[in-house]
Structure formats: C-alpha cells, structure tokens
C-alpha cells in the first residue's frame, strides 16, 4: 500500500463522530482541554471576560441541581489567582444547532445560586456586534451573572493568531494548539463557517429589487443582522491571514445601541437598495468600506485617502498612481478639491495612467482627497457556492485589500532642511558683515556677495582706483581721513 494513503494519527481525531451529541461532546472536551494546557490561548479567551491570570481549570458535564431538575452544563471554567476566583458555566452547540433561551436561563439561575461569575455560550451563531449575544434572555437574570458568547469562527481565528503570529512559548503546547486548529477546520468537527443569510433573505432581496421594501417589514431586521454578522466573519477570516485584529468599523453610538445600526441598514435598503459597512484594518490608510447594491447586483469596495498637501495637482495624482501599480485597470478613482461641493472628477485607472490630467478639472483648485474603488458582480443566492451573496462579498474584500489597499501609504510631509552657511572670504573687520542671520531672506542672501565685491580694496595698478576709492571713502572713516589729508593740486 502506498504511504500517501496512510492517515496520520491526530491528537483530536474527527473519525468516529456519530450524531450531533457526539460532535458537541468532542468539540467541548477538545477546546476546554487545550485552553487549560496552552496558557496563552486560554488567557486570550478568558481575559476579556474578567478572569484572573492564574491557572485555568476546565471540566465537562458537571452536574447541578436546580429545584427538582438535574442539569448538566457542557463545561465549566475556573481561574484562580491569590484570593481571586472566577468561575463560568459553558454551553456548547455545533453545526446548525442554535442556542436555547430556556436552557440558558436555567444555567443563569444555577450560576446565581452557586455564586458563579458568568455563563459562556459557544456556537456557530455570529452576533452582529461584538459583545452582543445572539439569544435573547430575561434581562433580570443578568443582574448578578454575566452572559458571554464565543463563535467557533472567533475561537478558530484566535487560535491561529496565537500560534502563527503572537506565539506560544512552549513548542509542545504550540503543537497541541495546532492540533486543535486542524480539528476545528475539519468539516466534521461542527465548527462551521458563515454559510447562510437566513430564511428572510430571498423575500427581502426581492422586495428591495422591486422597490417595495418598507422599514417596518419584519424580514428586514434579520437580513440587516446577517449582513453585519457576515462583515464580522470576513473580518475574522482576514485577520487570520494578516495576523492582526481586524474588526468591523462602528461608531460609539452604534456600539452603545446596536438598534441604531440595524435601523440605518434597514433605511438604506428601503430607500437606496444598498447594504453598507466598513472594516478597520490596523495601519491601513482608512477603513475598507463595502457597499452591496441589491438592485444593481454589484458589490463595491472603496477607501478614502488624503491627497498630499504640497505640489501641483498633477504631482498629487502621480503620487497616487505610483502606489496603484498592482491595481486592476477597472479601478475607479475619484478626486475631490478643497471647498468643493458635489461630486468631483472620476475616471477609471486605465485612463488616468495615460492621462493624469483627466482627474484635474481646474488646475487652480487644490486637490483634497482621493477615493479608490473597485466593483464586481454581487451574488444573489442565500447560502455558499458559486453565485452566492456571501462568497461574492468575501471575495470582493479579499481582492480589494490584496490588489489595492495593502499598497497604499498615507502622505507625510518632508522634514525641514537646515540652511547652509555660505563660505566667508577673508576681509577686514571694518567691512560690512556677510554672516547669515535668521532675519535674512532669500533676496538678502543674493545681495550679500555683491556687497563683498564693493567693499574689497582695489589692487595696485588697477585703472579702477578712483571709482573704488570713492566707494571706500563713503563706507569707512579711514577713507574720509585720508581724503582730507591729500594736498591740493598746484595751479
């Protein structure tokens, strides 16, 4: 038998998974075991929840009594450091299984009775905004116990970032974390990617296309939430590739009140037929803005970049063109001027490369900023695969960053340069000084060499003596004294 057909032994095998219960139990045990074994990984997940930096203890299927019922949460986390102790119950779902509100409320009651700190849920559900929970529960039960959520996509992204970019001190622990990554990336693990725009997608898309969607329609909020969840998922995927924390760009008001973000998306869908969001990428020139036009069937990514503050208009355009050497010819560039109203000039990159002046409407007006945009076809299908909405948005973001955004750098002014002191010729102290002063301008510096020529004495035997002597007499007291001492010519 050829060795290529042999299967390497894995620490966490995917073989033997039969049914959702076995899938859920194995995923829970594998995750919690690795969290306790790889300190850096366990810490990066529990620190945002308020856990201390001590040794993390993990357990599965711990029994508790709640009234007459005996309940078995999927797991338990406990961290101790000194006198401080933090404990959380864990509820896990895999595949397409969703969290159950009644079950979560029962675990919140157990946590309150046991004086635990939190309940942590894990599933493939991705909340629209970080910190939100995908399941609505009775808020009264959250007064003494916190409720947190991890998506499997977020866990996988954090595992990759920790192993490949942040680093694990112990090589054996790094290998263990790699085994968890391999397991979670396998389709049979139940840790699925974002693959569904929800049951309301088709009805909402058709209503937007026909112009009949109303802000009060019940289907619109679900699609708005799914779109934000997609942006969060794409941010996690891009962050895995870049080794950075890539997050959706939201205002402070939207973070404080997620309903504002949902209402803005619903309004945009009903009036303009578009869904728009932005992604913050560390050290990028600006947020990557994504606009999905459901009526036109296009998805456009763009970024705004400030123009240089010095140089002619053509110089500023050429500065941008040099950075777009890998950009496709179909890239659209828009130029805006200072104090300008309305849209500025816009041309495709293929034309601007040949004639940069196409972006300059008035050479006397100063260019303020550029917008670089790239559009592509938008899929309409609800799930994954060719022609799907999810894949078209994800591919558009990856292509725009790889071909355009990662090459853009913000303009920085050159530092001021020192003025060089001119070389000083040998001269008498009584003559005019030509040393550079902070009060001298460019015109004064140009006149100084001429003053030196006038002040220099005339060599002996020169026929220009009288003229030079006159100048010398006017400039120095010695010349005046010698002039008065000369005898008068005889008649």
Coordinates of C-alpha atoms in Angstrom, one line a residue:
X1 CA 0.0 0.0 0.0
X2 CA 1.3 3.5 -0.9
X3 CA 2.2 5.7 2.0
X4 CA 0.2 8.6 0.5
X5 CA -3.0 6.7 1.5
X6 CA -2.0 6.4 5.2
X7 CA -3.7 8.7 7.7
X8 CA -1.5 10.4 10.3
X9 CA -2.6 9.9 13.9
X10 CA -4.1 13.1 15.3
X11 CA -4.4 14.2 18.9
X12 CA -8.0 15.1 18.3
X13 CA -9.4 12.8 15.6
X14 CA -12.5 13.6 13.6
X15 CA -13.2 9.9 12.9
X16 CA -15.9 8.2 14.9
X17 CA -18.2 11.2 15.2
X18 CA -21.7 9.9 15.1
X19 CA -24.5 12.4 15.6
X20 CA -24.8 15.9 17.0
X21 CA -24.3 14.8 20.6
X22 CA -21.0 13.1 20.0
X23 CA -19.9 16.1 17.8
X24 CA -20.8 18.5 20.6
X25 CA -19.2 16.5 23.3
X26 CA -15.9 16.0 21.5
X27 CA -15.7 19.7 20.4
X28 CA -16.3 20.8 24.0
X29 CA -13.7 18.4 25.5
X30 CA -11.1 19.3 22.9
X31 CA -11.5 23.0 23.3
X32 CA -11.5 23.1 27.1
X33 CA -8.6 20.7 27.4
X34 CA -6.4 22.9 25.1
X35 CA -7.5 26.1 26.9
X36 CA -6.1 24.6 30.1
X37 CA -3.0 23.2 28.5
X38 CA -1.9 26.2 26.4
X39 CA -1.8 29.0 28.8
X40 CA -1.5 31.8 26.2
X41 CA -4.6 30.5 24.3
X42 CA -6.7 30.1 27.5
X43 CA -5.7 33.6 28.6
X44 CA -6.6 35.4 25.4
X45 CA -10.1 33.9 25.5
X46 CA -10.9 34.4 29.2
X47 CA -9.1 37.7 29.9
X48 CA -11.8 39.9 28.2
X49 CA -14.4 38.2 30.4
X50 CA -12.7 39.3 33.6
X51 CA -10.9 36.1 34.5
X52 CA -7.6 36.5 36.5
X53 CA -4.3 35.4 35.1
X54 CA -4.0 32.2 37.1
X55 CA -4.1 28.6 36.2
X56 CA -7.2 27.7 34.2
X57 CA -9.1 24.6 35.3
X58 CA -11.6 23.1 32.9
X59 CA -14.3 20.4 33.4
X60 CA -17.1 18.9 31.2
X61 CA -20.7 17.8 32.0
X62 CA -20.7 19.0 35.6
X63 CA -24.0 18.0 37.3
X64 CA -26.1 20.6 39.2
X65 CA -29.5 20.5 40.9
X66 CA -32.0 23.2 40.1
X67 CA -35.2 22.7 42.0
X68 CA -36.3 19.2 41.1
X69 CA -34.3 19.1 37.9
X70 CA -30.8 17.8 37.5
X71 CA -28.9 19.7 34.8
X72 CA -25.6 19.0 33.1
X73 CA -23.9 22.1 31.5
X74 CA -21.5 21.1 28.8
X75 CA -18.5 22.6 30.7
X76 CA -17.1 24.7 33.5
X77 CA -14.2 27.1 33.6
X78 CA -12.4 28.2 36.7
X79 CA -9.4 30.5 37.1
X80 CA -7.7 31.2 40.5
X81 CA -5.0 33.7 41.4
X82 CA -4.4 34.5 45.0
X83 CA -7.7 35.2 46.7
X84 CA -9.5 35.9 43.5
X85 CA -11.5 33.2 41.8
X86 CA -13.6 33.3 38.6
X87 CA -16.0 30.6 37.5
X88 CA -18.2 30.2 34.4
X89 CA -20.5 27.6 33.1
X90 CA -20.2 26.7 29.4
X91 CA -22.9 25.8 26.9
X92 CA -21.8 24.5 23.5
X93 CA -23.7 24.0 20.2
X94 CA -22.2 22.7 17.0
X95 CA -23.3 22.5 13.4
X96 CA -26.6 24.3 12.7
X97 CA -27.9 23.9 16.2
X98 CA -29.0 27.1 17.8
X99 CA -28.8 28.1 21.5
X100 CA -32.0 27.7 23.5
X101 CA -33.1 30.6 25.6
X102 CA -34.9 28.5 28.2
X103 CA -31.8 26.3 28.8
X104 CA -29.6 29.4 29.1
X105 CA -31.9 31.0 31.7
X106 CA -31.7 27.8 33.7
X107 CA -27.9 27.9 33.6
X108 CA -28.0 31.6 34.7
X109 CA -30.1 30.5 37.7
X110 CA -27.6 27.8 38.6
X111 CA -24.7 30.3 38.3
X112 CA -26.5 32.8 40.6
X113 CA -27.2 30.1 43.2
X114 CA -23.6 28.9 43.1
X115 CA -22.2 32.4 43.1
X116 CA -20.5 31.9 39.8
X117 CA -19.5 34.8 37.7
X118 CA -20.7 34.1 34.2
X119 CA -22.2 31.8 31.6
X120 CA -20.3 31.4 28.3
X121 CA -22.0 30.1 25.2
X122 CA -20.3 28.7 22.1
X123 CA -22.0 28.1 18.7
X124 CA -21.7 28.9 15.1
X125 CA -24.0 31.9 15.5
X126 CA -22.1 35.2 14.9
X127 CA -23.6 38.3 16.6
X128 CA -23.8 41.4 14.5
X129 CA -21.8 43.4 17.0
X130 CA -19.0 42.3 19.4
X131 CA -20.4 41.9 22.9
X132 CA -23.9 41.2 21.8
X133 CA -25.5 37.8 22.5
X134 CA -27.3 36.0 19.7
X135 CA -30.0 34.7 22.1
X136 CA -32.5 36.9 23.9
X137 CA -32.9 36.1 27.6
X138 CA -34.7 37.6 30.5
X139 CA -32.5 40.7 31.4
X140 CA -33.4 40.3 35.1
X141 CA -31.3 37.2 35.2
X142 CA -28.2 39.1 34.1
X143 CA -28.1 41.4 37.2
X144 CA -25.6 39.1 39.1
X145 CA -24.3 36.8 36.3
X146 CA -22.8 37.9 33.0
X147 CA -23.6 36.2 29.8
X148 CA -20.9 36.0 27.1
X149 CA -20.8 34.4 23.7
X150 CA -17.9 32.9 21.5
X151 CA -18.5 31.9 18.0
X152 CA -16.5 29.0 16.6
X153 CA -15.1 31.3 13.9
X154 CA -13.8 33.6 16.6
X155 CA -12.2 30.8 18.5
X156 CA -10.5 29.4 15.4
X157 CA -9.3 32.9 14.5
X158 CA -7.8 33.5 17.9
X159 CA -6.1 30.1 17.8
X160 CA -4.5 30.8 14.5
X161 CA -3.4 34.3 15.6
X162 CA -1.9 32.9 18.8
X163 CA 0.0 30.1 17.2
X164 CA 1.1 31.7 13.9
X165 CA 1.6 35.4 14.9
X166 CA 1.6 36.1 18.7
X167 CA 3.5 32.8 19.5
X168 CA 3.4 30.1 22.1
X169 CA 6.4 29.8 24.4
X170 CA 6.4 26.0 24.8
X171 CA 6.9 24.1 21.5
X172 CA 4.8 21.1 22.7
X173 CA 2.0 23.4 23.6
X174 CA 2.2 25.1 20.2
X175 CA 1.8 21.6 18.6
X176 CA -1.2 20.9 20.8
X177 CA -2.8 24.2 19.7
X178 CA -2.1 23.3 16.1
X179 CA -3.9 20.0 16.6
X180 CA -7.0 22.0 17.8
X181 CA -6.8 24.2 14.7
X182 CA -6.7 21.2 12.4
X183 CA -9.7 19.7 14.2
X184 CA -11.8 22.8 14.1
X185 CA -11.0 23.4 10.4
X186 CA -12.4 19.9 9.5
X187 CA -16.0 19.9 8.3
X188 CA -17.0 17.0 10.6
X189 CA -16.0 19.0 13.8
X190 CA -19.2 21.0 13.6
X191 CA -17.3 24.3 13.7
X192 CA -18.8 25.7 10.5
X193 CA -18.1 28.8 8.6
X194 CA -20.7 31.5 8.0
X195 CA -22.8 29.9 5.3
X196 CA -26.4 31.3 5.4
X197 CA -28.0 34.7 5.0
X198 CA -31.1 33.4 6.8
X199 CA -34.7 32.4 5.8
X200 CA -35.7 36.0 5.2
X201 CA -33.0 36.7 2.6
X202 CA -35.0 35.8 -0.6
X203 CA -38.1 37.7 0.4
X204 CA -36.1 40.8 1.4
X205 CA -33.9 40.7 -1.7
X206 CA -36.9 40.5 -4.0
X207 CA -38.7 43.3 -2.1
X208 CA -35.6 45.5 -2.4
X209 CA -35.2 44.8 -6.1
X210 CA -38.9 45.7 -6.8
X211 CA -38.8 48.8 -4.5
X212 CA -41.5 47.5 -2.2
X213 CA -39.5 47.0 1.0
X214 CA -40.7 49.1 3.9
X215 CA -38.8 49.9 7.1
X216 CA -41.4 48.2 9.1
X217 CA -41.2 44.9 7.3
X218 CA -40.4 42.0 9.7
X219 CA -37.9 40.4 7.3
X220 CA -35.6 43.4 7.1
X221 CA -34.1 43.3 10.6
X222 CA -32.9 39.7 10.2
X223 CA -31.2 40.5 6.9
X224 CA -29.5 43.6 8.4
X225 CA -28.2 41.5 11.3
X226 CA -27.0 38.8 9.0
X227 CA -25.1 41.3 6.9
X228 CA -23.3 42.7 10.0
X229 CA -22.5 39.1 11.0
X230 CA -21.0 38.5 7.6
X231 CA -18.8 41.5 8.0
X232 CA -17.7 40.3 11.4
X233 CA -17.0 36.8 9.9
X234 CA -15.0 38.2 7.0
X235 CA -13.0 40.4 9.5
X236 CA -12.1 37.3 11.4
X237 CA -11.0 35.5 8.3
X238 CA -8.9 38.4 7.0
X239 CA -7.4 38.8 10.5
X240 CA -6.2 35.2 10.4
X241 CA -4.4 35.8 7.1
X242 CA -2.8 39.1 8.2
X243 CA -2.0 38.2 11.8
X244 CA -3.9 41.3 13.1
X245 CA -7.1 42.1 14.9
X246 CA -9.4 43.1 12.1
X247 CA -12.8 44.4 13.3
X248 CA -16.0 46.0 11.8
X249 CA -15.9 49.8 12.0
X250 CA -18.8 51.1 14.2
X251 CA -19.4 54.4 15.8
X252 CA -19.6 54.8 19.6
X253 CA -23.3 55.3 19.4
X254 CA -23.8 52.1 17.4
X255 CA -21.7 50.2 19.9
X256 CA -23.7 51.6 22.7
X257 CA -27.1 51.0 21.0
X258 CA -27.0 48.2 18.3
X259 CA -30.5 49.1 17.2
X260 CA -29.2 52.3 15.7
X261 CA -27.0 50.3 13.3
X262 CA -29.9 48.0 12.4
X263 CA -32.2 50.9 11.7
X264 CA -29.6 52.6 9.5
X265 CA -29.2 49.4 7.4
X266 CA -33.0 48.9 7.1
X267 CA -33.4 52.6 6.0
X268 CA -30.6 52.2 3.4
X269 CA -32.2 49.0 2.0
X270 CA -35.7 50.5 1.7
X271 CA -34.6 53.8 0.1
X272 CA -31.4 53.1 -1.8
X273 CA -31.4 49.3 -2.1
X274 CA -28.0 49.0 -0.5
X275 CA -26.2 47.4 2.4
X276 CA -23.1 49.1 3.6
X277 CA -20.5 48.5 6.3
X278 CA -16.8 49.1 7.0
X279 CA -13.8 47.2 8.3
X280 CA -10.9 48.6 10.3
X281 CA -7.5 47.1 9.4
X282 CA -4.6 48.0 11.6
X283 CA -2.2 50.6 9.9
X284 CA -4.3 50.9 6.7
X285 CA -4.8 54.3 5.3
X286 CA -8.5 54.2 6.1
X287 CA -11.5 51.9 6.7
X288 CA -12.4 49.5 3.9
X289 CA -15.9 50.3 3.0
X290 CA -18.2 47.7 1.5
X291 CA -21.4 48.6 -0.4
X292 CA -23.7 45.8 -1.7
X293 CA -26.2 47.2 -4.2
X294 CA -29.1 44.7 -4.3
X295 CA -30.8 46.5 -7.2
X296 CA -27.8 46.8 -9.4
X297 CA -26.3 43.5 -8.5
X298 CA -22.9 44.9 -7.7
X299 CA -20.6 45.0 -4.6
X300 CA -18.1 47.8 -4.4
X301 CA -15.2 48.3 -2.0
X302 CA -13.6 51.7 -1.6
X303 CA -11.2 53.6 0.6
X304 CA -10.6 57.3 1.0
X305 CA -7.1 58.7 1.2
X306 CA -6.0 62.3 1.7
X307 CA -4.0 63.9 -1.1
X308 CA -0.5 65.4 -0.4
X309 CA -0.6 69.0 0.9
X310 CA 2.1 70.3 -1.4
X311 CA 2.9 70.1 -5.1
X312 CA 0.9 70.8 -8.2
X313 CA -2.3 68.9 -8.9
X314 CA -0.6 66.6 -11.4
X315 CA 2.1 65.8 -8.8
X316 CA -0.5 64.7 -6.4
X317 CA -2.2 62.5 -8.9
X318 CA 1.1 60.9 -9.9
X319 CA 1.8 60.2 -6.2
X320 CA -1.3 58.1 -6.0
X321 CA -0.7 56.3 -9.4
X322 CA 2.7 55.1 -8.2
X323 CA 1.0 53.3 -5.3
X324 CA -1.6 51.6 -7.6
X325 CA 0.9 49.7 -9.8
X326 CA -0.8 46.3 -8.9
X327 CA -4.4 47.7 -9.1
X328 CA -6.7 46.4 -11.9
X329 CA -7.4 48.7 -14.8
X330 CA -11.1 48.7 -13.8
X331 CA -10.3 50.5 -10.5
X332 CA -12.2 53.8 -10.3
X333 CA -10.5 56.9 -8.9
X334 CA -12.4 60.0 -7.7
X335 CA -10.7 63.3 -6.9
X336 CA -12.2 66.0 -4.6
X337 CA -11.0 69.6 -4.3
X338 CA -10.8 71.9 -1.4
X339 CA -14.1 73.7 -0.6
X340 CA -15.7 71.8 -3.5
X341 CA -19.4 71.0 -3.5
X342 CA -20.9 67.9 -5.0
X343 CA -19.0 65.0 -6.7
X344 CA -15.6 65.6 -8.0
X345 CA -14.0 64.1 -11.1
X346 CA -13.9 60.3 -11.6
X347 CA -12.1 58.1 -14.1
X348 CA -11.0 54.5 -14.5
X349 CA -7.4 53.8 -13.7
X350 CA -6.6 52.7 -17.2
X351 CA -7.4 56.2 -18.5
X352 CA -5.7 58.0 -15.6
X353 CA -2.5 56.1 -16.1
X354 CA -2.2 57.5 -19.6
X355 CA -3.5 61.0 -18.8
X356 CA -3.3 62.0 -15.2
X357 CA -4.9 65.4 -16.1
X358 CA -8.2 63.7 -16.5
X359 CA -8.7 64.0 -12.7
X360 CA -7.9 67.7 -12.7
X361 CA -10.9 69.8 -13.6
X362 CA -9.4 73.1 -12.6
X363 CA -5.6 73.4 -12.1
X364 CA -6.1 76.4 -9.8
X365 CA -8.1 74.4 -7.3
X366 CA -6.2 72.3 -4.7
X367 CA -6.9 68.6 -4.6
X368 CA -8.1 67.5 -1.1
X369 CA -8.6 63.7 -1.3
X370 CA -9.0 60.6 -3.5
X371 CA -11.4 57.8 -3.4
X372 CA -10.2 54.5 -4.8
X373 CA -13.0 52.0 -5.6
X374 CA -13.3 48.6 -7.2
X375 CA -16.6 46.9 -8.1
X376 CA -17.6 43.3 -9.0
X377 CA -20.7 41.2 -9.5
X378 CA -22.9 40.5 -6.5
X379 CA -24.3 37.0 -6.0
X380 CA -27.9 36.5 -5.0
X381 CA -28.0 33.0 -3.5
X382 CA -28.7 32.6 0.2
X383 CA -26.0 30.1 1.0
X384 CA -22.5 29.3 -0.1
X385 CA -21.1 28.4 -3.5
X386 CA -20.9 29.9 -6.9
X387 CA -23.3 32.9 -7.3
X388 CA -23.8 33.3 -3.6
X389 CA -24.1 36.6 -1.8
X390 CA -21.7 35.5 0.9
X391 CA -18.9 34.4 -1.4
X392 CA -19.1 37.4 -3.6
X393 CA -18.8 39.9 -0.7
X394 CA -15.9 37.9 0.9
X395 CA -14.0 37.6 -2.4
X396 CA -14.5 41.3 -3.2
X397 CA -13.0 42.3 0.2
X398 CA -10.0 40.0 -0.2
X399 CA -9.3 41.2 -3.7
X400 CA -9.6 44.9 -2.9
X401 CA -7.2 44.5 0.1
X402 CA -4.7 42.4 -1.8
X403 CA -4.6 44.4 -5.0
X404 CA -5.1 47.9 -3.7
X405 CA -5.4 48.7 0.0
X406 CA -2.2 46.9 1.2
X407 CA -0.1 49.0 -1.2
X408 CA -1.5 52.4 -0.2
X409 CA 0.5 54.6 2.2
X410 CA -0.6 58.0 3.7
X411 CA 1.3 61.1 2.6
X412 CA 3.8 62.6 5.1
X413 CA 5.5 66.0 4.8
X414 CA 9.2 66.0 4.3
X415 CA 11.1 67.4 7.4
X416 CA 12.5 70.9 7.1
X417 CA 16.1 71.2 5.9
X418 CA 18.9 73.3 7.5
X419 CA 20.1 76.3 5.6
X420 CA 23.8 76.0 4.8
X421 CA 26.1 78.9 5.8
X422 CA 27.9 80.5 2.8
X423 CA 31.7 80.4 2.7
X424 CA 33.1 83.6 4.3
X425 CA 36.0 85.3 2.3
X426 CA 38.9 86.9 4.2
X427 CA 38.0 90.5 4.9
X428 CA 38.8 93.3 7.3
X429 CA 36.7 93.8 10.5
X430 CA 35.8 97.3 9.4
X431 CA 33.9 95.9 6.2
X432 CA 30.2 95.0 6.1
X433 CA 29.5 91.6 7.6
X434 CA 28.1 88.9 5.3
X435 CA 27.3 86.3 8.0
X436 CA 23.9 84.6 7.7
X437 CA 21.2 85.9 10.0
X438 CA 17.9 84.5 11.0
X439 CA 16.4 87.7 9.7
X440 CA 17.9 87.5 6.3
X441 CA 15.6 86.3 3.5
X442 CA 16.4 84.8 0.1
X443 CA 16.7 88.2 -1.5
X444 CA 19.2 89.5 1.1
X445 CA 21.4 86.4 0.7
X446 CA 21.6 87.0 -3.0
X447 CA 22.7 90.6 -2.5
X448 CA 25.4 89.8 0.0
X449 CA 28.1 88.7 -2.4
X450 CA 27.7 92.0 -4.3
X451 CA 28.3 93.9 -1.1
X452 CA 31.5 92.0 -0.6
X453 CA 32.8 92.9 -4.1
X454 CA 32.1 96.6 -3.4
X455 CA 33.9 96.5 -0.1
X456 CA 37.1 94.8 -1.4
X457 CA 40.1 97.1 -1.9
X458 CA 41.3 97.7 -5.4
X459 CA 44.6 96.0 -6.3
X460 CA 47.6 98.2 -7.0
X461 CA 48.0 99.2 -10.6
X462 CA 44.3 99.0 -11.4
X463 CA 42.8 101.7 -13.5
X464 CA 39.5 101.5 -11.5
X465 CA 41.2 103.1 -8.5
X466 CA 39.2 106.4 -8.3
X467 CA 35.8 104.7 -8.5
X468 CA 36.7 102.1 -5.8
X469 CA 38.3 104.8 -3.7
X470 CA 35.2 106.8 -3.8
X471 CA 33.2 103.8 -2.6
X472 CA 35.8 103.2 0.1
X473 CA 35.6 106.8 1.2
X474 CA 31.9 106.6 1.6
X475 CA 32.0 103.4 3.6
X476 CA 34.9 103.8 6.1
X477 CA 36.1 106.6 8.4
X478 CA 39.7 105.8 7.3
X479 CA 38.9 106.7 3.8
X480 CA 37.4 110.0 4.9
X481 CA 40.5 110.9 6.9
X482 CA 42.9 110.1 4.0
X483 CA 40.8 112.1 1.7
X484 CA 41.0 115.2 3.8
X485 CA 44.8 114.8 4.2
X486 CA 45.6 114.9 0.4
X487 CA 47.4 118.1 -0.8
X488 CA 45.5 120.3 -3.2
X489 CA 46.9 120.2 -6.7
X490 CA 49.1 123.2 -7.7
X491 CA 47.7 125.7 -10.2

